[in-house]
Amino acid sequence: MSQNGKLATDLVQKLERDIVTGVLKPGDKLDERSLSERFGVSRTPVREALQTLAGSGLVATMPRRGTIVAAITVAELIEMFEVMAELEAMCARLAARRMPRVDIDNLIALSDECGALKDHADADAYYEANVRFHEAIYAGCRNSFLERQTKNVRNRLAPYRRLQLHRPGRVKTSNNEHADILNAIANGEAETAGKLMQQHVAVQGESLNDLLAIVPRGYLEPLAS
Amino acid sequence: MSQNGKLATDLVQKLERDIVTGVLKPGDKLDERSLSERFGVSRTPVREALQTLAGSGLVATMPRRGTIVAAITVAELIEMFEVMAELEAMCARLAARRMPRVDIDNLIALSDECGALKDHADADAYYEANVRFHEAIYAGCRNSFLERQTKNVRNRLAPYRRLQLHRPGRVKTSNNEHADILNAIANGEAETAGKLMQQHVAVQGESLNDLLAIVPRGYLEPLAS
DNA sequence: CCATGCAATTTTGTATACCAGAATGTGATT
DNA sequence: AATCACATTCTGGTATACAAAATTGCATGG
């Protein structure tokens, strides 16, 4: 997948991580010169990295006006959740039909892991386990293109989705839904698995009003990808 | 959407057109120097353009080994059609629920246009009308993110899909399916519209064996995106 | 005649220099 | 005091120069 040279590739990964984990917030300006001296390289690989990130939608650059971490509008967020729900539903449907036994066992283990962390104080720990559970299902669809596509959209939503889990009660509900989804997949009930997953994801998009209440200032400024 | 400078943006559009329309074939080498002198610019905007195209998946570049027009393997093609069918189905479902009357009228006109060309000798003319019909449905879903995502995948499949229509009888069948889809959308039958569209697209992926028989040499070499 | 290794050339990756357009600040004028 | 014009400055876009890696071709040896 990685197209650029070594330096540029490194930059892509570092910046991607910073954006997805929230170190860099939506709307933050990404000045080429600052980045180049911060990483000790010239502007060229920095530009290539930004170019790549722009392609995947994580940053947005306006001609002659620079690059910022993609700040998604509420309308765009709703749209993306709508698509995300359907992509994950597709993964779940296919996983129910194609996931081999050994991978299902692994999925059960990941679900247990989520269960063990659901009452834990550390929301981030649950978040990580949650990601692993979902990614196991992506992998289970046995369609590497769909897997990449889904992960891409998830990454772009990551800065906003992380906030979701801090909503009271959401973790527990989420965990229950996991159990149902797992069940459907293990039993090969494709349509059920898809339906459940669709709702599981879509509910996050539908509660965007709640999300807006806790979103930090600066998250909802101008621009979509 | 466009991130690069003016020159680079132009290049992206020109190269994209050449790839989608088949002037440049999968596997063709894209030499930076040749391109730069062909377009009368330096290597920098050329590199940026290739970078952008790599991001959208239309070209593939291996580090230190250059860039080629993305040559998709058969396995990857099957995967992509599987996803494409689902994306278009989603568009159709949403369009059935959201498309305003005036746009439906326009869709009817586009369908008629396809019908008028279905017996015509010029397969390319039907192909273009077909694209317009499908794009009208993308637009009808009222989800610009989904629309972009769908168009992106379609572009990547375009070099291969174009071959499909040269299969005898396909045009007529395709046209009948259009009529059914249009009907479902006009009547607001979301699930039906989605189902029909899913099949309409998936059948192209499932007939890949036939496609392989007529694919020109050089189309199926090494690399996926 | 074929294989292997080295050299020359080609081509990509990175750095730097230069140019152009946009933002900003200052001063004059109303 | 507010606004508009102009100049300065800052930042992004493009070109060019340089470095490193890979491919190619040739020569040499088996």
Coordinates of C-alpha atoms (C1' of nucleotides) in Angstrom, one line a residue:
Chain A
M1 CA 0.0 0.0 0.0
S2 CA 2.7 2.4 1.0
Q3 CA 3.7 4.5 -2.0
N4 CA 6.2 7.0 -0.9
G5 CA 9.8 6.8 0.1
K6 CA 11.0 5.7 3.5
L7 CA 10.9 9.1 5.2
A8 CA 7.5 10.0 3.8
T9 CA 6.1 6.7 4.8
D10 CA 7.3 7.2 8.4
L11 CA 5.7 10.6 8.5
V12 CA 2.4 9.2 7.2
Q13 CA 2.4 6.7 10.0
K14 CA 3.4 9.1 12.7
L15 CA 0.9 11.7 11.7
E16 CA -1.8 9.2 11.2
R17 CA -1.3 7.8 14.7
D18 CA -1.3 11.3 16.2
I19 CA -4.5 12.1 14.4
V20 CA -6.3 8.9 15.2
T21 CA -5.3 8.9 18.8
G22 CA -6.3 12.5 19.2
V23 CA -2.9 14.1 19.8
L24 CA -3.6 16.2 16.8
K25 CA -7.1 17.5 16.9
P26 CA -9.4 18.3 14.0
G27 CA -8.8 21.8 12.7
D28 CA -5.1 21.8 13.8
K29 CA -2.9 23.5 11.3
L30 CA -0.2 21.4 9.7
D31 CA 2.5 23.8 8.7
E32 CA 5.0 22.3 6.3
R33 CA 8.0 24.1 7.5
S34 CA 7.3 23.4 11.2
L35 CA 6.7 19.7 10.5
S36 CA 9.9 19.4 8.4
E37 CA 12.1 20.9 11.1
R38 CA 10.3 19.0 13.8
F39 CA 11.1 15.7 12.0
G40 CA 14.4 16.8 10.7
V41 CA 13.6 16.3 7.0
S42 CA 13.0 18.7 4.1
R43 CA 9.6 19.9 3.0
T44 CA 9.4 17.4 0.2
P45 CA 8.7 14.3 2.1
V46 CA 6.4 16.3 4.4
R47 CA 4.4 17.4 1.5
E48 CA 4.2 13.8 0.2
A49 CA 3.0 12.6 3.5
L50 CA 0.3 15.3 3.7
Q51 CA -0.7 14.4 0.2
T52 CA -1.2 10.8 1.1
L53 CA -3.1 11.7 4.2
A54 CA -5.3 14.0 2.2
G55 CA -6.0 11.1 -0.1
S56 CA -7.2 9.0 2.7
G57 CA -9.2 11.9 4.0
L58 CA -7.5 12.4 7.4
V59 CA -6.4 15.9 6.5
A60 CA -7.8 18.5 4.3
T61 CA -5.8 21.0 2.3
M62 CA -7.1 24.1 0.5
P63 CA -5.0 25.3 -2.4
R64 CA -2.6 28.0 -1.3
R65 CA -4.1 28.0 2.1
G66 CA -2.4 25.1 3.8
T67 CA -3.4 21.8 5.4
I68 CA -5.3 21.1 8.5
V69 CA -6.4 17.9 10.3
A70 CA -9.7 17.1 8.7
A71 CA -12.5 18.8 10.6
I72 CA -15.6 17.0 9.7
T73 CA -18.9 18.9 9.8
V74 CA -21.8 17.4 11.7
A75 CA -23.6 16.7 8.4
E76 CA -20.6 14.8 7.1
L77 CA -20.2 12.9 10.3
I78 CA -23.8 11.7 10.1
E79 CA -23.2 10.6 6.5
M80 CA -20.0 8.8 7.4
F81 CA -21.7 6.9 10.3
E82 CA -24.4 5.9 7.9
V83 CA -21.9 4.4 5.5
M84 CA -19.8 2.9 8.3
A85 CA -22.7 1.1 9.7
E86 CA -23.4 -0.5 6.3
L87 CA -19.8 -1.4 5.7
E88 CA -19.5 -3.1 9.1
A89 CA -22.8 -4.8 8.6
M90 CA -21.4 -6.2 5.4
C91 CA -18.3 -7.4 7.2
A92 CA -20.5 -9.1 9.8
R93 CA -22.7 -10.8 7.2
L94 CA -19.7 -12.2 5.3
A95 CA -17.9 -13.2 8.5
A96 CA -20.9 -15.2 9.5
R97 CA -20.7 -17.1 6.3
R98 CA -16.9 -17.4 5.9
M99 CA -15.1 -17.2 9.3
P100 CA -13.3 -20.4 10.0
R101 CA -13.7 -22.1 13.4
V102 CA -10.4 -21.1 14.7
D103 CA -11.0 -17.4 14.0
I104 CA -14.4 -17.6 15.7
D105 CA -12.7 -19.0 18.8
N106 CA -10.3 -16.0 18.7
L107 CA -13.3 -13.7 18.3
I108 CA -14.9 -15.2 21.4
A109 CA -11.6 -14.5 23.3
L110 CA -11.7 -10.9 22.2
S111 CA -15.3 -10.6 23.2
D112 CA -14.4 -12.0 26.7
E113 CA -11.6 -9.4 26.8
C114 CA -14.1 -6.6 26.2
G115 CA -16.4 -8.1 28.9
A116 CA -13.6 -8.2 31.4
L117 CA -12.9 -4.5 30.8
K118 CA -16.5 -3.2 30.6
D119 CA -16.7 -2.3 34.3
H120 CA -13.2 -1.1 34.4
A121 CA -12.6 2.6 35.1
D122 CA -10.3 3.0 32.1
A123 CA -12.4 3.8 29.1
D124 CA -9.4 3.7 26.8
A125 CA -8.6 0.1 27.7
Y126 CA -12.1 -0.9 26.7
Y127 CA -11.8 1.2 23.6
E128 CA -8.7 -0.7 22.5
A129 CA -10.3 -4.1 23.1
N130 CA -13.4 -2.9 21.3
V131 CA -11.2 -2.0 18.3
R132 CA -9.6 -5.5 18.3
F133 CA -13.1 -7.1 18.4
H134 CA -14.3 -5.2 15.4
E135 CA -11.1 -5.7 13.4
A136 CA -11.3 -9.4 13.9
I137 CA -14.7 -9.3 12.2
Y138 CA -13.3 -7.1 9.4
A139 CA -10.7 -9.8 8.9
G140 CA -13.3 -12.5 9.1
C141 CA -15.1 -11.2 6.0
R142 CA -12.3 -12.6 3.9
N143 CA -12.4 -9.7 1.6
S144 CA -9.2 -7.7 2.0
F145 CA -10.6 -4.8 -0.1
L146 CA -13.6 -4.5 2.1
E147 CA -11.4 -4.7 5.1
R148 CA -9.2 -1.9 4.0
Q149 CA -12.1 0.3 3.0
T150 CA -13.8 -0.3 6.4
K151 CA -10.6 0.5 8.3
N152 CA -10.1 3.7 6.3
V153 CA -13.5 5.0 7.2
R154 CA -13.1 3.9 10.8
N155 CA -9.8 5.8 11.0
R156 CA -11.4 9.0 9.8
L157 CA -14.1 8.6 12.4
A158 CA -11.7 7.7 15.2
P159 CA -11.2 11.2 16.5
Y160 CA -14.9 11.5 17.1
R161 CA -15.8 8.0 17.9
R162 CA -13.4 7.9 20.8
L163 CA -15.5 10.5 22.5
Q164 CA -18.6 8.3 22.3
L165 CA -17.4 5.8 24.8
H166 CA -17.2 8.4 27.5
R167 CA -20.9 8.6 27.4
P168 CA -22.3 7.0 30.6
G169 CA -23.8 3.6 30.1
R170 CA -22.6 3.3 26.5
V171 CA -19.9 0.8 27.3
K172 CA -22.2 -1.7 29.0
T173 CA -24.8 -1.5 26.2
S174 CA -22.1 -1.8 23.6
N175 CA -20.8 -4.9 25.3
N176 CA -24.2 -6.6 25.3
E177 CA -24.5 -5.9 21.6
H178 CA -21.1 -7.5 21.0
A179 CA -22.4 -10.7 22.6
D180 CA -25.4 -10.8 20.3
I181 CA -23.3 -10.2 17.2
L182 CA -20.8 -12.8 18.2
N183 CA -23.6 -15.2 18.7
A184 CA -25.1 -14.6 15.2
I185 CA -21.7 -15.0 13.6
A186 CA -20.9 -18.2 15.4
N187 CA -24.2 -19.6 14.3
G188 CA -23.7 -18.6 10.8
E189 CA -26.8 -16.3 10.8
A190 CA -25.6 -13.8 8.2
E191 CA -28.6 -11.6 8.0
T192 CA -29.0 -11.3 11.7
A193 CA -25.3 -10.6 12.3
G194 CA -25.5 -7.8 9.7
K195 CA -28.6 -6.3 11.1
L196 CA -27.2 -6.3 14.6
M197 CA -23.9 -4.8 13.5
Q198 CA -25.7 -2.2 11.5
Q199 CA -27.6 -1.0 14.5
H200 CA -24.6 -1.3 16.8
V201 CA -22.7 1.2 14.7
A202 CA -25.6 3.4 13.5
V203 CA -26.7 4.1 17.1
Q204 CA -23.5 6.0 17.5
G205 CA -24.2 8.2 14.6
E206 CA -27.8 8.7 15.7
S207 CA -26.6 9.9 19.1
L208 CA -24.6 12.7 17.6
N209 CA -26.7 15.3 19.5
D210 CA -25.4 13.8 22.7
L211 CA -21.9 13.8 21.2
L212 CA -22.2 17.5 20.4
A213 CA -22.7 18.3 24.0
I214 CA -19.4 17.0 25.0
V215 CA -17.3 17.7 22.0
P216 CA -14.4 20.0 22.9
R217 CA -14.3 23.4 21.3
G218 CA -12.5 23.5 18.0
Y219 CA -13.8 20.1 16.9
L220 CA -16.6 21.4 14.8
E221 CA -15.1 24.2 12.8
P222 CA -15.1 24.5 9.1
L223 CA -14.2 21.8 6.8
A224 CA -15.0 18.3 5.6
S225 CA -12.6 16.1 3.7
Chain B
M1 CA -11.4 17.7 -2.6
S2 CA -8.5 18.7 -4.7
Q3 CA -5.4 19.1 -2.5
N4 CA -2.6 19.9 -4.8
G5 CA -1.6 22.9 -6.7
K6 CA -3.1 23.9 -10.0
L7 CA -0.6 21.9 -12.2
A8 CA -0.8 18.8 -10.1
T9 CA -4.6 19.0 -10.1
D10 CA -4.7 19.2 -13.9
L11 CA -2.4 16.2 -14.1
V12 CA -4.5 14.2 -11.8
Q13 CA -7.6 14.8 -13.9
K14 CA -5.9 14.1 -17.2
L15 CA -4.3 10.9 -16.0
E16 CA -7.5 9.8 -14.3
R17 CA -9.4 10.3 -17.5
D18 CA -6.9 8.3 -19.5
I19 CA -7.0 5.5 -17.0
V20 CA -10.7 5.3 -16.7
T21 CA -11.3 5.5 -20.4
G22 CA -8.7 2.9 -21.1
V23 CA -6.2 5.0 -23.0
L24 CA -3.7 4.0 -20.3
K25 CA -4.1 0.3 -19.6
P26 CA -3.5 -1.6 -16.3
G27 CA 0.2 -2.4 -16.0
D28 CA 1.3 0.5 -18.1
K29 CA 4.4 2.1 -16.6
L30 CA 4.1 5.8 -15.6
D31 CA 7.6 7.2 -15.8
E32 CA 8.0 10.5 -14.0
R33 CA 10.4 12.0 -16.4
S34 CA 8.4 11.1 -19.5
L35 CA 5.2 12.5 -18.0
S36 CA 6.9 15.7 -16.9
E37 CA 8.3 16.5 -20.3
R38 CA 5.1 15.3 -22.0
F39 CA 3.1 17.8 -19.9
G40 CA 5.8 20.4 -19.9
V41 CA 6.1 20.6 -16.1
S42 CA 8.8 19.5 -13.7
R43 CA 8.8 16.2 -11.9
T44 CA 7.4 17.7 -8.7
P45 CA 3.8 18.1 -9.7
V46 CA 4.0 14.8 -11.6
R47 CA 5.0 13.1 -8.4
E48 CA 2.2 14.8 -6.5
A49 CA -0.3 13.7 -9.1
L50 CA 0.9 10.1 -8.9
Q51 CA 0.7 10.3 -5.2
T52 CA -2.9 11.4 -5.3
L53 CA -3.8 8.7 -7.8
A54 CA -2.1 6.1 -5.7
G55 CA -4.2 7.3 -2.8
S56 CA -7.4 6.7 -4.7
G57 CA -6.1 3.4 -5.9
L58 CA -5.9 4.0 -9.6
V59 CA -2.2 3.6 -9.8
A60 CA 0.2 1.5 -7.7
T61 CA 3.7 2.5 -6.9
M62 CA 6.4 0.3 -5.3
P63 CA 9.1 2.1 -3.5
R64 CA 12.2 2.7 -5.6
R65 CA 10.6 0.8 -8.4
G66 CA 8.2 3.2 -10.0
T67 CA 4.5 3.6 -10.7
I68 CA 2.2 1.7 -12.9
V69 CA -1.5 1.9 -13.7
A70 CA -3.1 -0.4 -11.0
A71 CA -3.4 -3.9 -12.4
I72 CA -5.9 -5.7 -10.2
T73 CA -5.6 -9.4 -9.7
V74 CA -8.6 -11.6 -10.4
A75 CA -9.1 -12.2 -6.7
E76 CA -9.0 -8.5 -6.0
L77 CA -11.5 -7.8 -8.8
I78 CA -14.0 -10.3 -7.3
E79 CA -13.6 -8.6 -3.9
M80 CA -14.1 -5.2 -5.4
F81 CA -17.2 -6.2 -7.2
E82 CA -18.6 -7.7 -4.0
V83 CA -18.1 -4.3 -2.3
M84 CA -19.3 -2.3 -5.3
A85 CA -22.6 -4.3 -5.4
E86 CA -23.2 -3.5 -1.8
L87 CA -22.4 0.2 -2.1
E88 CA -24.6 0.6 -5.1
A89 CA -27.4 -1.3 -3.3
M90 CA -27.1 1.1 -0.4
C91 CA -27.3 4.0 -2.8
A92 CA -30.5 2.5 -4.3
R93 CA -32.1 1.9 -0.9
L94 CA -31.5 5.4 0.2
A95 CA -32.5 6.8 -3.1
A96 CA -35.8 5.0 -2.9
R97 CA -36.4 6.8 0.4
R98 CA -35.0 10.2 -0.3
M99 CA -35.0 11.0 -4.0
P100 CA -37.2 14.0 -4.7
R101 CA -39.8 13.8 -7.4
V102 CA -38.0 16.1 -9.8
D103 CA -34.9 13.9 -9.6
I104 CA -36.9 10.8 -10.2
D105 CA -38.3 12.3 -13.4
N106 CA -34.7 12.9 -14.4
L107 CA -33.9 9.3 -13.6
I108 CA -36.7 8.2 -15.9
A109 CA -35.3 10.3 -18.7
L110 CA -31.9 8.7 -18.2
S111 CA -33.4 5.3 -18.2
D112 CA -35.2 6.1 -21.5
E113 CA -31.9 7.2 -22.9
C114 CA -30.4 3.9 -22.1
G115 CA -33.4 2.2 -23.7
A116 CA -33.0 4.1 -26.8
L117 CA -29.4 3.1 -27.1
K118 CA -29.7 -0.5 -26.1
D119 CA -30.1 -1.8 -29.7
H120 CA -27.6 0.6 -31.0
A121 CA -24.4 -0.8 -32.5
D122 CA -22.2 1.6 -30.4
A123 CA -21.6 -0.1 -27.1
D124 CA -19.7 2.9 -25.8
A125 CA -22.7 5.1 -26.2
Y126 CA -24.8 2.8 -24.1
Y127 CA -21.9 2.6 -21.6
E128 CA -22.0 6.4 -21.2
A129 CA -25.7 6.5 -20.7
N130 CA -25.5 3.6 -18.3
V131 CA -22.9 5.6 -16.2
R132 CA -25.3 8.6 -16.1
F133 CA -28.1 6.4 -14.9
H134 CA -26.1 4.9 -12.1
E135 CA -24.6 8.3 -11.1
A136 CA -28.1 9.8 -10.8
I137 CA -28.9 7.1 -8.3
Y138 CA -25.7 7.8 -6.4
A139 CA -26.7 11.4 -6.2
G140 CA -30.2 10.4 -5.1
C141 CA -28.9 8.7 -1.9
R142 CA -28.4 12.2 -0.6
N143 CA -25.2 11.2 1.2
S144 CA -22.3 12.9 -0.5
F145 CA -19.8 10.8 1.3
L146 CA -21.3 7.6 0.1
E147 CA -21.5 9.1 -3.4
R148 CA -17.8 9.9 -3.4
Q149 CA -16.9 6.5 -2.0
T150 CA -19.0 4.7 -4.6
K151 CA -17.6 6.7 -7.5
N152 CA -14.1 6.0 -6.3
V153 CA -14.6 2.3 -6.4
R154 CA -16.4 2.5 -9.8
N155 CA -13.5 4.4 -11.2
R156 CA -11.1 1.7 -10.1
L157 CA -13.2 -0.9 -11.7
A158 CA -13.9 1.1 -14.9
P159 CA -11.0 -0.3 -17.0
Y160 CA -12.4 -3.8 -16.4
R161 CA -16.1 -3.1 -16.4
R162 CA -16.0 -1.5 -19.8
L163 CA -15.1 -4.9 -21.2
Q164 CA -18.2 -6.4 -19.7
L165 CA -20.6 -4.6 -22.0
H166 CA -19.1 -6.2 -25.1
R167 CA -20.4 -9.5 -23.9
P168 CA -23.3 -10.5 -26.2
G169 CA -26.7 -10.0 -24.7
R170 CA -25.5 -8.2 -21.7
V171 CA -26.8 -4.8 -22.8
K172 CA -30.3 -6.0 -23.2
T173 CA -30.4 -7.8 -19.8
S174 CA -28.8 -4.8 -18.2
N175 CA -31.5 -2.5 -19.6
N176 CA -34.3 -4.6 -18.3
E177 CA -32.8 -4.6 -14.8
H178 CA -32.6 -0.8 -15.0
A179 CA -36.3 -0.7 -15.6
D180 CA -37.0 -2.8 -12.5
I181 CA -34.7 -0.8 -10.3
L182 CA -36.2 2.5 -11.5
N183 CA -39.6 1.1 -10.7
A184 CA -38.7 0.2 -7.2
I185 CA -37.1 3.6 -6.5
A186 CA -40.0 5.5 -8.0
N187 CA -42.4 3.5 -5.7
G188 CA -40.2 4.0 -2.7
E189 CA -39.6 0.3 -2.2
A190 CA -36.2 0.6 -0.6
E191 CA -35.4 -3.0 0.1
T192 CA -36.5 -4.1 -3.3
A193 CA -34.4 -1.4 -5.0
G194 CA -31.4 -2.4 -3.0
K195 CA -31.8 -6.1 -3.7
L196 CA -32.2 -5.5 -7.4
M197 CA -29.2 -3.2 -7.6
Q198 CA -27.1 -5.6 -5.6
Q199 CA -27.8 -8.4 -8.1
H200 CA -27.5 -6.0 -11.1
V201 CA -23.9 -5.2 -10.1
A202 CA -22.9 -8.5 -8.5
V203 CA -23.7 -10.4 -11.7
Q204 CA -20.9 -8.6 -13.4
G205 CA -18.5 -9.8 -10.8
E206 CA -19.8 -13.3 -10.9
S207 CA -19.3 -13.5 -14.6
L208 CA -15.6 -12.9 -14.3
N209 CA -14.8 -16.2 -15.8
D210 CA -16.4 -15.0 -19.0
L211 CA -14.6 -11.7 -18.7
L212 CA -11.3 -13.5 -18.4
A213 CA -11.8 -15.1 -21.8
I214 CA -11.9 -11.7 -23.6
V215 CA -9.5 -9.7 -21.5
P216 CA -6.6 -8.5 -23.5
R217 CA -3.2 -9.8 -22.7
G218 CA -1.4 -7.6 -20.2
Y219 CA -4.5 -6.9 -18.2
L220 CA -3.9 -9.5 -15.5
E221 CA -0.3 -9.2 -14.6
P222 CA 1.0 -8.7 -11.2
L223 CA -0.3 -6.1 -8.9
A224 CA -3.2 -5.0 -6.9
S225 CA -3.7 -1.6 -5.4
Chain C
dC1 C1' 26.4 -21.3 -24.7
dC2 C1' 25.0 -20.0 -20.2
dA3 C1' 25.8 -18.0 -15.7
dT4 C1' 27.7 -14.6 -12.7
dG5 C1' 29.5 -10.4 -11.3
dC6 C1' 30.7 -5.7 -12.0
dA7 C1' 30.0 -1.2 -14.1
dA8 C1' 27.3 2.2 -16.3
dT9 C1' 22.9 4.2 -16.8
dT10 C1' 18.4 5.1 -15.6
dT11 C1' 15.0 6.3 -12.3
dT12 C1' 13.3 7.2 -7.9
dG13 C1' 13.8 9.8 -3.3
dT14 C1' 15.3 14.0 -0.9
dA15 C1' 17.0 18.6 -0.3
dT16 C1' 17.3 23.3 -1.6
dA17 C1' 16.3 27.4 -4.1
dC18 C1' 13.0 30.3 -6.3
dC19 C1' 8.4 32.1 -7.5
dA20 C1' 3.6 33.5 -6.7
dG21 C1' -0.4 34.2 -4.2
dA22 C1' -2.7 35.1 0.2
dA23 C1' -2.9 37.1 4.7
dT24 C1' -1.7 40.8 7.5
dG25 C1' -0.4 45.2 9.1
dT26 C1' 0.2 50.1 8.5
dG27 C1' -0.8 54.5 7.1
dA28 C1' -3.4 57.9 4.8
dT29 C1' -7.8 59.7 3.6
dT30 C1' -12.7 60.5 4.3
Chain D
dA1 C1' -12.9 56.3 14.1
dA2 C1' -13.5 53.5 10.1
dT3 C1' -12.2 52.0 5.7
dC4 C1' -9.5 51.4 1.8
dA5 C1' -5.0 51.1 -0.6
dC6 C1' -0.6 49.5 -0.6
dA7 C1' 3.4 47.1 0.9
dT8 C1' 5.5 43.6 3.6
dT9 C1' 5.7 39.0 5.0
dC10 C1' 4.6 34.4 5.4
dT11 C1' 3.3 30.1 3.3
dG12 C1' 2.4 27.0 -0.3
dG13 C1' 3.6 25.6 -5.3
dT14 C1' 7.1 24.6 -8.7
dA15 C1' 11.6 23.9 -10.5
dT16 C1' 16.2 22.2 -10.2
dA17 C1' 20.1 19.9 -8.2
dC18 C1' 21.9 16.1 -5.7
dA19 C1' 22.1 11.3 -3.6
dA20 C1' 20.9 6.5 -3.5
dA21 C1' 19.0 2.5 -5.2
dA22 C1' 17.7 -0.6 -9.0
dT23 C1' 17.8 -2.2 -13.6
dT24 C1' 20.4 -3.1 -17.7
dG25 C1' 24.1 -4.5 -20.4
dC26 C1' 28.5 -6.2 -21.0
dA27 C1' 32.4 -8.7 -20.0
dT28 C1' 34.6 -12.6 -18.2
dG29 C1' 34.8 -17.2 -16.7
dG30 C1' 33.0 -21.8 -16.4

